[in-house]
């Protein structure tokens, strides 16, 4: 049984012991709808970066961070704590402010754009659950534009000249600027369908189509799957089994530990192979939902058949909880320059779940105790993607697997519409010259596309 609804225990989160770098920002993280495990995780993360995070609510708090609550919910909670109408000087913030501050390594200014961005991202998520990709991308673009704004949005006039803000997004923004919340966003957030789809697609191996079918059959949560004895494939079984761990962020420190393991495995089975950390961590993010790696070998051909050897090595050491391996199926001559509609590449790959030992001090010796099993365990499950690329495609694969997904989408659109070129994770085809472009580095790809090089940390769009 999955401890989705955990027993409520008194908070024994460790007291601040790291040096506090930002004493003027006093943060309280609301456990309501977040859960004690995640709250404890975020607290540790914040403290390790020098943030002042307080376990109990008091009048000295300047920033309240919550997840999946409305502003009104949080305000009511605070009023109950203090027994009075709290002063309006407290910032009520969603988790985005917190993660952005973690990424920045310092508290980022509180701006309306956080609220606006969260609202639009929620609508994007909801559109994904309805399998409406166009609509989802439109909301994501709008959110991304707001995120990039250097100024505070106070009036609709300020948005007039911005790209990517469609009529629908503008309507939502207008409502929030005028009333503080948007009725559409709030009713979506609280709708049974949205919450069920979020919970069900949160299971590794469950996509929108499956979740939607289950929803229509009356299922609402992972525990419903167990109760009703649903037929599950291997990925979904693992997803359910490790649900808590896989829904917990992976930290940079954990990604580094996984890196060491992957390096050891690869160098044992193919000396001279090169390994690169990809995805969000290459873009400099502090947390991610998984860890991505790209592997190659300077002598083209040596990388063939590499994945089964890596998997064997890892399984021999009991480091894998789940793996699904797919062969390389890319052939330039057969595939041609046209990209597949879903942008999926065809590299040899392995979607896996690692069993990562926790360092001794994280498992309880410092007096941190939590109610649930996963926190006290000596290991945790971590999603890991391994991809093998032939050396000649390595630059394209690097660009394609660095992300973000929105950035990739914009780049490919730019290539097609502005340059009449077709960019994939395997190749760049120039329709003007009718030939493939050969490159050694990401820099050359940007140059071919007529763009200045954009470093990974600026690809978080
Ligand atoms: N990617 C891909 N094909 C897939 C899955 C992912 O090409 N089947 C690419 C995505 O386009 C993205 C990168 O791999 O650029 C990383 O994907 P993912 O791990 O899903 O996202 P991250 O940006 O790493 O975000 P997170 O930190 O949440 O993992
Ligand atoms: Mn990733
Ligand atoms: Mn990934």
Short mmCIF file of C-alpha atoms and ligand atoms in Angstrom, two decimals:
data_model
loop_
_atom_site.label_atom_id
_atom_site.label_comp_id
_atom_site.label_asym_id
_atom_site.label_seq_id
_atom_site.Cartn_x
_atom_site.Cartn_y
_atom_site.Cartn_z
CA UNK A 1 0.00 0.00 0.00
CA UNK A 2 1.34 3.36 -0.89
CA UNK A 3 1.43 5.83 1.96
CA UNK A 4 -0.15 8.57 -0.11
CA UNK A 5 -1.89 10.07 2.84
CA UNK A 6 0.72 9.93 5.50
CA UNK A 7 0.12 9.94 9.18
CA UNK A 8 0.51 13.40 10.48
CA UNK A 9 3.45 13.60 12.83
CA UNK A 10 4.79 16.44 14.85
CA UNK A 11 7.43 18.26 12.88
CA UNK A 12 10.92 17.32 13.91
CA UNK A 13 12.66 19.01 11.04
CA UNK A 14 16.22 19.77 11.99
CA UNK A 15 16.93 23.21 13.29
CA UNK A 16 18.87 25.60 11.09
CA UNK A 17 22.51 24.73 11.41
CA UNK A 18 23.98 25.98 8.16
CA UNK A 19 25.03 29.59 8.02
CA UNK A 20 22.18 31.82 7.06
CA UNK A 21 23.04 34.06 4.15
CA UNK A 22 19.75 35.94 3.79
CA UNK A 23 18.55 36.83 7.28
CA UNK A 24 16.06 39.41 5.98
CA UNK A 25 14.09 36.71 4.16
CA UNK A 26 12.39 34.48 6.70
CA UNK A 27 10.63 31.58 4.99
CA UNK A 28 7.85 29.36 6.22
CA UNK A 29 6.93 26.33 4.11
CA UNK A 30 3.31 25.26 4.43
CA UNK A 31 2.87 21.51 4.88
CA UNK A 32 -0.83 21.58 3.89
CA UNK A 33 -1.31 19.67 0.59
CA UNK A 34 2.47 19.30 0.32
CA UNK A 35 3.13 16.59 2.88
CA UNK A 36 5.80 16.28 5.53
CA UNK A 37 8.36 14.46 3.39
CA UNK A 38 8.45 17.03 0.66
CA UNK A 39 8.38 19.85 3.16
CA UNK A 40 11.36 18.34 4.99
CA UNK A 41 13.16 17.90 1.68
CA UNK A 42 12.58 21.51 0.61
CA UNK A 43 13.59 22.72 4.05
CA UNK A 44 16.90 20.87 3.91
CA UNK A 45 17.51 22.05 0.36
CA UNK A 46 16.84 25.66 1.29
CA UNK A 47 18.98 25.56 4.41
CA UNK A 48 21.87 23.96 2.57
CA UNK A 49 21.82 27.04 0.34
CA UNK A 50 21.86 29.46 3.22
CA UNK A 51 18.16 30.29 3.33
CA UNK A 52 16.47 30.99 6.65
CA UNK A 53 13.60 28.52 6.92
CA UNK A 54 11.58 28.44 10.09
CA UNK A 55 9.67 25.38 11.30
CA UNK A 56 6.80 27.22 12.96
CA UNK A 57 4.79 30.16 11.79
CA UNK A 58 5.32 33.46 13.59
CA UNK A 59 4.96 37.15 12.95
CA UNK A 60 8.60 37.37 11.89
CA UNK A 61 7.92 35.34 8.75
CA UNK A 62 8.30 37.36 5.54
CA UNK A 63 7.70 34.66 2.87
CA UNK A 64 5.17 31.82 3.00
CA UNK A 65 5.71 29.12 0.37
CA UNK A 66 2.95 26.68 -0.48
CA UNK A 67 2.05 24.17 -3.16
CA UNK A 68 -1.39 23.40 -4.62
CA UNK A 69 -3.12 25.92 -2.35
CA UNK A 70 -4.90 29.06 -3.43
CA UNK A 71 -3.93 32.43 -2.02
CA UNK A 72 -7.19 32.40 -0.06
CA UNK A 73 -6.44 28.96 1.44
CA UNK A 74 -3.07 30.15 2.65
CA UNK A 75 -4.46 33.40 4.01
CA UNK A 76 -7.12 31.50 5.96
CA UNK A 77 -4.52 29.13 7.34
CA UNK A 78 -2.35 32.04 8.50
CA UNK A 79 -5.29 33.87 10.03
CA UNK A 80 -6.11 30.72 12.01
CA UNK A 81 -2.57 30.50 13.30
CA UNK A 82 -2.32 34.07 14.42
CA UNK A 83 -5.96 34.38 15.45
CA UNK A 84 -6.22 37.65 13.61
CA UNK A 85 -6.10 39.17 10.20
CA UNK A 86 -2.42 38.96 9.36
CA UNK A 87 -0.57 41.95 8.06
CA UNK A 88 -0.47 42.12 4.30
CA UNK A 89 3.31 42.48 4.31
CA UNK A 90 3.79 38.70 4.22
CA UNK A 91 4.44 37.38 0.73
CA UNK A 92 2.24 34.41 -0.10
CA UNK A 93 4.13 32.48 -2.73
CA UNK A 94 3.80 29.35 -4.80
CA UNK A 95 6.55 26.79 -5.09
CA UNK A 96 7.87 28.47 -8.24
CA UNK A 97 9.31 31.36 -6.29
CA UNK A 98 11.10 28.83 -4.11
CA UNK A 99 12.55 26.73 -6.95
CA UNK A 100 13.59 29.84 -8.86
CA UNK A 101 15.35 31.09 -5.76
CA UNK A 102 17.07 27.72 -5.33
CA UNK A 103 18.25 27.86 -8.93
CA UNK A 104 19.45 31.44 -8.51
CA UNK A 105 21.17 30.60 -5.22
CA UNK A 106 19.48 33.62 -3.64
CA UNK A 107 15.96 34.87 -3.00
CA UNK A 108 14.60 36.18 -6.30
CA UNK A 109 12.47 39.32 -6.15
CA UNK A 110 8.81 38.66 -5.50
CA UNK A 111 6.85 39.70 -8.51
CA UNK A 112 3.41 39.25 -9.93
CA UNK A 113 4.99 37.28 -12.72
CA UNK A 114 5.29 34.32 -10.34
CA UNK A 115 1.58 34.28 -9.77
CA UNK A 116 0.85 34.86 -13.46
CA UNK A 117 3.33 32.24 -14.57
CA UNK A 118 1.96 29.63 -12.19
CA UNK A 119 -1.57 30.30 -13.37
CA UNK A 120 -0.64 29.86 -17.03
CA UNK A 121 1.43 26.76 -16.34
CA UNK A 122 -1.48 25.17 -14.55
CA UNK A 123 -3.67 25.78 -17.60
CA UNK A 124 -0.92 24.34 -19.81
CA UNK A 125 -0.81 21.23 -17.64
CA UNK A 126 -4.57 20.91 -17.83
CA UNK A 127 -4.47 21.21 -21.64
CA UNK A 128 -1.91 18.38 -21.70
CA UNK A 129 -4.28 16.21 -19.70
CA UNK A 130 -6.90 16.85 -22.39
CA UNK A 131 -4.36 15.89 -25.03
CA UNK A 132 -4.58 19.41 -26.44
CA UNK A 133 -0.96 20.01 -27.34
CA UNK A 134 -1.48 23.23 -29.27
CA UNK A 135 -3.24 24.83 -26.39
CA UNK A 136 -0.71 23.57 -23.89
CA UNK A 137 2.21 24.96 -25.90
CA UNK A 138 0.42 28.31 -26.22
CA UNK A 139 0.09 28.58 -22.42
CA UNK A 140 3.67 27.43 -21.86
CA UNK A 141 4.97 30.03 -24.28
CA UNK A 142 2.97 32.73 -22.57
CA UNK A 143 4.27 31.63 -19.16
CA UNK A 144 7.81 31.61 -20.47
CA UNK A 145 7.47 35.14 -21.86
CA UNK A 146 6.23 36.40 -18.50
CA UNK A 147 9.05 34.65 -16.71
CA UNK A 148 11.58 36.45 -18.87
CA UNK A 149 10.13 39.91 -18.23
CA UNK A 150 12.57 42.22 -16.48
CA UNK A 151 9.81 44.33 -14.96
CA UNK A 152 6.78 43.86 -12.79
CA UNK A 153 3.48 43.46 -14.61
CA UNK A 154 0.85 45.78 -13.19
CA UNK A 155 -1.32 46.76 -16.10
CA UNK A 156 -2.44 45.12 -19.31
CA UNK A 157 -0.86 48.00 -21.25
CA UNK A 158 2.56 46.69 -20.37
CA UNK A 159 1.81 43.46 -22.21
CA UNK A 160 0.67 45.02 -25.47
CA UNK A 161 3.89 44.56 -27.39
CA UNK A 162 4.79 41.12 -26.07
CA UNK A 163 4.85 38.08 -28.36
CA UNK A 164 3.11 34.79 -27.62
CA UNK A 165 0.35 36.19 -25.43
CA UNK A 166 -2.84 34.89 -26.96
CA UNK A 167 -6.34 36.10 -26.25
CA UNK A 168 -6.97 33.38 -23.68
CA UNK A 169 -3.74 34.00 -21.75
CA UNK A 170 -4.45 37.73 -21.75
CA UNK A 171 -7.93 37.15 -20.35
CA UNK A 172 -6.46 35.11 -17.49
CA UNK A 173 -3.76 37.69 -16.77
CA UNK A 174 -6.30 40.51 -16.78
CA UNK A 175 -8.48 38.71 -14.27
CA UNK A 176 -5.53 38.08 -11.95
CA UNK A 177 -4.31 41.66 -12.17
CA UNK A 178 -7.79 42.92 -11.35
CA UNK A 179 -9.05 40.38 -8.81
CA UNK A 180 -5.92 38.65 -7.56
CA UNK A 181 -7.08 35.26 -8.86
CA UNK A 182 -8.58 33.79 -12.00
CA UNK A 183 -11.80 31.84 -11.68
CA UNK A 184 -10.80 29.52 -14.51
CA UNK A 185 -7.45 28.72 -12.89
CA UNK A 186 -8.99 28.14 -9.48
CA UNK A 187 -11.82 25.95 -10.74
CA UNK A 188 -9.32 23.93 -12.78
CA UNK A 189 -6.99 23.55 -9.82
CA UNK A 190 -9.81 22.20 -7.69
CA UNK A 191 -11.50 20.07 -10.31
CA UNK A 192 -11.66 16.35 -9.70
CA UNK A 193 -10.43 15.64 -13.21
CA UNK A 194 -7.35 17.85 -12.93
CA UNK A 195 -6.36 16.41 -9.58
CA UNK A 196 -6.92 12.82 -10.67
CA UNK A 197 -5.01 13.31 -13.94
CA UNK A 198 -2.14 14.90 -12.05
CA UNK A 199 -1.99 12.02 -9.59
CA UNK A 200 -2.32 9.30 -12.24
CA UNK A 201 0.11 10.76 -14.81
CA UNK A 202 2.48 11.24 -11.88
CA UNK A 203 3.02 7.48 -12.01
CA UNK A 204 6.07 6.54 -14.09
CA UNK A 205 4.86 4.64 -17.16
CA UNK A 206 1.42 6.25 -17.23
CA UNK A 207 0.68 8.68 -20.04
CA UNK A 208 -2.26 10.94 -20.63
CA UNK A 209 -4.24 8.37 -22.65
CA UNK A 210 -4.04 5.69 -19.96
CA UNK A 211 -4.74 8.12 -17.15
CA UNK A 212 -7.74 9.47 -19.02
CA UNK A 213 -9.13 5.97 -19.57
CA UNK A 214 -8.70 5.17 -15.88
CA UNK A 215 -10.33 8.46 -14.92
CA UNK A 216 -13.36 7.62 -17.05
CA UNK A 217 -13.48 4.21 -15.35
CA UNK A 218 -13.75 6.02 -12.04
CA UNK A 219 -10.15 5.75 -10.79
CA UNK A 220 -8.73 8.83 -9.07
CA UNK A 221 -5.43 7.98 -7.41
CA UNK A 222 -2.57 5.47 -7.42
CA UNK A 223 -4.09 3.63 -4.47
CA UNK A 224 -7.30 3.15 -6.50
CA UNK A 225 -5.22 1.16 -8.99
CA UNK A 226 -4.15 -1.21 -6.27
CA UNK A 227 -7.62 -1.56 -4.79
CA UNK A 228 -9.19 -2.37 -8.14
CA UNK A 229 -6.36 -4.66 -9.23
CA UNK A 230 -5.73 -2.90 -12.55
CA UNK A 231 -3.67 -4.67 -15.17
CA UNK A 232 -0.34 -2.85 -15.17
CA UNK A 233 2.67 -3.20 -17.43
CA UNK A 234 6.18 -3.56 -16.02
CA UNK A 235 6.93 0.18 -16.11
CA UNK A 236 3.67 1.05 -14.35
CA UNK A 237 4.25 -1.58 -11.68
CA UNK A 238 7.63 -0.04 -10.95
CA UNK A 239 6.07 3.42 -11.07
CA UNK A 240 3.54 2.42 -8.46
CA UNK A 241 6.05 0.60 -6.31
CA UNK A 242 8.43 3.57 -6.16
CA UNK A 243 5.75 6.25 -6.40
CA UNK A 244 6.91 8.33 -3.44
CA UNK A 245 10.59 8.35 -4.35
CA UNK A 246 9.95 9.09 -8.02
CA UNK A 247 7.75 12.05 -7.13
CA UNK A 248 10.46 13.53 -4.98
CA UNK A 249 12.94 15.86 -6.65
CA UNK A 250 16.38 14.55 -7.46
CA UNK A 251 19.05 16.88 -6.07
CA UNK A 252 22.26 17.92 -7.80
CA UNK A 253 24.19 15.98 -5.15
CA UNK A 254 22.23 12.83 -6.00
CA UNK A 255 22.76 13.46 -9.71
CA UNK A 256 26.51 13.67 -9.05
CA UNK A 257 26.44 10.35 -7.18
CA UNK A 258 24.61 8.73 -10.10
CA UNK A 259 27.18 10.27 -12.47
CA UNK A 260 29.98 8.55 -10.60
CA UNK A 261 28.22 5.19 -10.86
CA UNK A 262 27.51 5.60 -14.58
CA UNK A 263 31.10 6.65 -15.25
CA UNK A 264 32.40 3.61 -13.41
CA UNK A 265 30.05 1.31 -15.32
CA UNK A 266 30.87 2.78 -18.72
CA UNK A 267 34.62 2.87 -18.24
CA UNK A 268 34.53 -0.74 -17.06
CA UNK A 269 32.72 -2.01 -20.17
CA UNK A 270 34.11 0.40 -22.80
CA UNK A 271 37.32 2.24 -21.89
CA UNK A 272 37.65 5.57 -23.68
CA UNK A 273 33.92 6.20 -23.87
CA UNK A 274 32.72 9.71 -23.07
CA UNK A 275 29.83 10.52 -20.75
CA UNK A 276 27.95 13.75 -20.41
CA UNK A 277 25.32 14.84 -17.92
CA UNK A 278 22.32 16.14 -19.88
CA UNK A 279 18.83 17.56 -19.33
CA UNK A 280 18.01 19.99 -16.55
CA UNK A 281 21.22 19.38 -14.63
CA UNK A 282 23.33 20.37 -17.63
CA UNK A 283 21.29 23.57 -17.72
CA UNK A 284 22.48 24.22 -14.18
CA UNK A 285 19.27 23.32 -12.38
CA UNK A 286 19.55 22.34 -8.73
CA UNK A 287 16.78 19.76 -8.83
CA UNK A 288 15.19 17.57 -11.48
CA UNK A 289 12.70 14.79 -11.98
CA UNK A 290 15.37 12.45 -13.32
CA UNK A 291 19.04 12.34 -14.35
CA UNK A 292 19.94 12.18 -18.05
CA UNK A 293 23.19 10.97 -19.60
CA UNK A 294 24.58 10.87 -23.11
CA UNK A 295 27.33 8.38 -23.89
CA UNK A 296 29.57 8.11 -26.96
CA UNK A 297 32.97 6.86 -28.10
CA UNK A 298 35.41 8.84 -30.30
CA UNK A 299 35.88 5.81 -32.57
CA UNK A 300 32.58 5.55 -34.40
CA UNK A 301 31.12 2.06 -34.17
CA UNK A 302 32.69 1.20 -30.83
CA UNK A 303 29.52 2.45 -29.10
CA UNK A 304 27.39 -0.21 -30.80
CA UNK A 305 25.95 -2.74 -28.40
CA UNK A 306 27.15 -0.74 -25.44
CA UNK A 307 23.89 -0.48 -23.52
CA UNK A 308 23.37 -4.18 -22.70
CA UNK A 309 26.89 -4.25 -21.27
CA UNK A 310 26.22 -1.23 -19.09
CA UNK A 311 22.95 -2.75 -17.93
CA UNK A 312 24.67 -6.04 -17.11
CA UNK A 313 27.32 -4.25 -15.09
CA UNK A 314 24.72 -2.31 -13.13
CA UNK A 315 22.45 -5.30 -12.58
CA UNK A 316 25.38 -7.36 -11.40
CA UNK A 317 25.81 -4.83 -8.60
CA UNK A 318 22.12 -4.68 -7.78
CA UNK A 319 21.91 -1.01 -8.78
CA UNK A 320 18.87 -1.24 -11.05
CA UNK A 321 15.27 -1.47 -9.88
CA UNK A 322 13.86 -1.27 -13.41
CA UNK A 323 15.17 -0.86 -16.94
CA UNK A 324 13.80 -0.81 -20.44
CA UNK A 325 16.32 -0.87 -23.23
CA UNK A 326 15.64 0.17 -26.83
CA UNK A 327 17.96 -0.43 -29.78
CA UNK A 328 19.22 2.32 -32.04
CA UNK A 329 16.90 2.42 -35.04
CA UNK A 330 18.15 5.54 -36.81
CA UNK A 331 19.30 5.25 -40.39
CA UNK A 332 19.96 8.51 -42.17
CA UNK A 333 19.21 7.03 -45.60
CA UNK A 334 15.94 5.49 -44.51
CA UNK A 335 14.70 8.07 -42.05
CA UNK A 336 15.40 10.99 -44.34
CA UNK A 337 15.46 14.60 -43.30
CA UNK A 338 11.82 14.79 -42.20
CA UNK A 339 11.46 14.77 -38.45
CA UNK A 340 8.98 12.36 -36.88
CA UNK A 341 5.94 14.22 -35.65
CA UNK A 342 6.59 13.53 -31.98
CA UNK A 343 10.25 14.60 -32.12
CA UNK A 344 11.33 11.32 -30.59
CA UNK A 345 14.85 10.36 -31.47
CA UNK A 346 15.96 6.84 -32.28
CA UNK A 347 19.13 6.43 -30.29
CA UNK A 348 19.96 3.34 -28.30
CA UNK A 349 18.52 4.21 -24.93
CA UNK A 350 17.60 2.92 -21.53
CA UNK A 351 14.84 4.32 -19.33
CA UNK A 352 15.71 3.08 -15.88
CA UNK A 353 15.21 3.37 -12.16
CA UNK A 354 18.39 3.30 -10.10
CA UNK A 355 18.68 2.12 -6.54
CA UNK A 356 20.79 4.82 -4.95
CA UNK A 357 22.31 4.30 -1.52
CA UNK A 358 21.90 7.27 0.75
CA UNK A 359 24.98 8.60 2.47
CA UNK A 360 25.02 7.40 6.11
CA UNK A 361 24.21 10.79 7.67
CA UNK A 362 21.06 11.17 5.58
CA UNK A 363 19.44 8.04 6.95
CA UNK A 364 18.74 9.23 10.41
CA UNK A 365 21.86 9.60 12.53
CA UNK A 366 21.46 13.38 12.69
CA UNK A 367 18.17 12.96 14.47
CA UNK A 368 15.98 13.68 11.46
CA UNK A 369 13.15 11.23 11.65
CA UNK A 370 10.20 11.06 9.47
CA UNK A 371 7.01 9.11 9.65
CA UNK A 372 7.25 7.37 6.36
CA UNK A 373 9.29 4.44 5.26
CA UNK A 374 10.93 5.96 2.21
CA UNK A 375 12.60 8.68 4.24
CA UNK A 376 14.09 6.26 6.74
CA UNK A 377 15.25 3.77 4.12
CA UNK A 378 18.95 3.36 3.36
CA UNK A 379 18.34 3.91 -0.37
CA UNK A 380 16.02 5.75 -2.70
CA UNK A 381 14.76 5.15 -6.23
CA UNK A 382 15.89 7.62 -8.93
CA UNK A 383 14.79 7.83 -12.56
CA UNK A 384 17.76 7.75 -14.92
CA UNK A 385 17.81 8.09 -18.72
CA UNK A 386 20.84 6.70 -20.56
CA UNK A 387 21.31 7.47 -24.24
CA UNK A 388 24.08 6.25 -26.55
CA UNK A 389 24.98 8.29 -29.62
CA UNK A 390 27.43 7.62 -32.46
CA UNK A 391 30.24 10.15 -32.33
CA UNK A 392 29.24 11.86 -35.59
CA UNK A 393 25.80 12.68 -34.14
CA UNK A 394 27.05 13.59 -30.69
CA UNK A 395 26.71 17.38 -31.09
CA UNK A 396 23.09 17.05 -32.26
CA UNK A 397 22.32 14.58 -29.51
CA UNK A 398 23.87 16.92 -26.95
CA UNK A 399 21.78 19.83 -28.18
CA UNK A 400 18.63 17.69 -28.29
CA UNK A 401 19.04 16.17 -24.83
CA UNK A 402 19.97 19.37 -23.05
CA UNK A 403 16.47 20.83 -23.40
CA UNK A 404 14.42 22.42 -22.15
CA UNK A 405 11.63 20.91 -24.19
CA UNK A 406 10.21 24.35 -24.95
CA UNK A 407 13.66 25.59 -25.98
CA UNK A 408 14.09 22.60 -28.33
CA UNK A 409 10.71 23.26 -29.84
CA UNK A 410 11.49 26.93 -30.49
CA UNK A 411 14.90 26.08 -31.94
CA UNK A 412 13.47 23.50 -34.33
CA UNK A 413 10.75 25.90 -35.36
CA UNK A 414 13.36 28.58 -36.01
CA UNK A 415 15.39 26.15 -38.11
CA UNK A 416 12.39 25.17 -40.21
CA UNK A 417 10.61 28.46 -40.64
CA UNK A 418 13.48 30.93 -40.76
CA UNK A 419 16.25 28.81 -42.30
CA UNK A 420 14.50 26.05 -44.23
CA UNK A 421 16.54 23.51 -42.30
CA UNK A 422 15.40 20.46 -40.40
CA UNK A 423 16.97 19.94 -36.98
CA UNK A 424 16.73 16.74 -34.96
CA UNK A 425 18.77 15.05 -32.26
CA UNK A 426 20.51 13.11 -35.05
CA UNK A 427 21.17 15.64 -37.79
CA UNK A 428 20.69 19.01 -39.41
CA UNK A 429 19.41 18.91 -42.96
CA UNK A 430 19.70 22.01 -45.12
CA UNK A 431 16.84 22.04 -47.65
CA UNK A 432 18.39 24.96 -49.54
CA UNK A 433 21.61 23.05 -50.26
CA UNK A 434 19.88 19.67 -50.12
CA UNK A 435 22.51 18.19 -47.86
CA UNK A 436 23.21 17.17 -44.31
CA UNK A 437 25.39 19.51 -42.26
CA UNK A 438 28.28 17.82 -40.46
CA UNK A 439 29.40 19.39 -37.20
CA UNK A 440 31.64 18.67 -34.22
CA UNK A 441 30.07 20.93 -31.63
CA UNK A 442 26.90 22.64 -30.46
CA UNK A 443 28.54 25.99 -31.30
CA UNK A 444 28.68 25.02 -34.98
CA UNK A 445 25.00 24.11 -34.99
CA UNK A 446 24.02 27.52 -33.62
CA UNK A 447 26.30 29.17 -36.17
CA UNK A 448 24.67 27.22 -39.02
CA UNK A 449 21.28 28.32 -37.76
CA UNK A 450 22.44 31.94 -37.84
CA UNK A 451 22.19 32.26 -34.07
CA UNK A 452 24.58 33.33 -31.40
CA UNK A 453 25.59 30.46 -29.12
CA UNK A 454 23.20 30.09 -26.21
CA UNK A 455 24.85 28.42 -23.20
CA UNK A 456 22.92 25.59 -21.52
CA UNK A 457 22.06 27.69 -18.44
CA UNK A 458 20.14 30.08 -20.70
CA UNK A 459 18.05 27.33 -22.28
CA UNK A 460 15.61 27.04 -19.38
CA UNK A 461 12.85 28.77 -21.37
N1 LIG B 1 14.13 14.05 -24.57
C1 LIG B 1 14.06 13.48 -25.81
N2 LIG B 1 13.36 12.32 -26.00
C2 LIG B 1 12.73 11.74 -24.95
C3 LIG B 1 12.78 12.30 -23.69
C4 LIG B 1 13.51 13.47 -23.51
O1 LIG B 1 14.64 14.00 -26.73
N3 LIG B 1 12.04 10.61 -25.16
C5 LIG B 1 14.89 15.28 -24.38
C6 LIG B 1 13.97 16.42 -24.09
O2 LIG B 1 13.67 17.13 -25.26
C7 LIG B 1 14.77 17.27 -23.16
C8 LIG B 1 15.80 16.33 -22.55
O3 LIG B 1 15.72 15.13 -23.28
O4 LIG B 1 15.45 18.24 -23.88
C9 LIG B 1 15.58 16.10 -21.10
O5 LIG B 1 14.28 15.61 -20.87
P1 LIG B 1 13.67 15.46 -19.44
O6 LIG B 1 14.54 14.63 -18.59
O7 LIG B 1 12.27 14.99 -19.61
O8 LIG B 1 13.54 16.96 -18.92
P2 LIG B 1 14.58 17.90 -18.17
O9 LIG B 1 14.67 19.14 -18.98
O10 LIG B 1 15.84 17.17 -17.87
O11 LIG B 1 13.80 18.26 -16.85
P3 LIG B 1 13.85 17.47 -15.45
O12 LIG B 1 14.87 18.20 -14.66
O13 LIG B 1 12.49 17.59 -14.90
O14 LIG B 1 14.23 16.05 -15.73
MN1 LIG B 2 15.82 15.26 -16.96
MN1 LIG B 3 14.81 12.44 -18.87
#
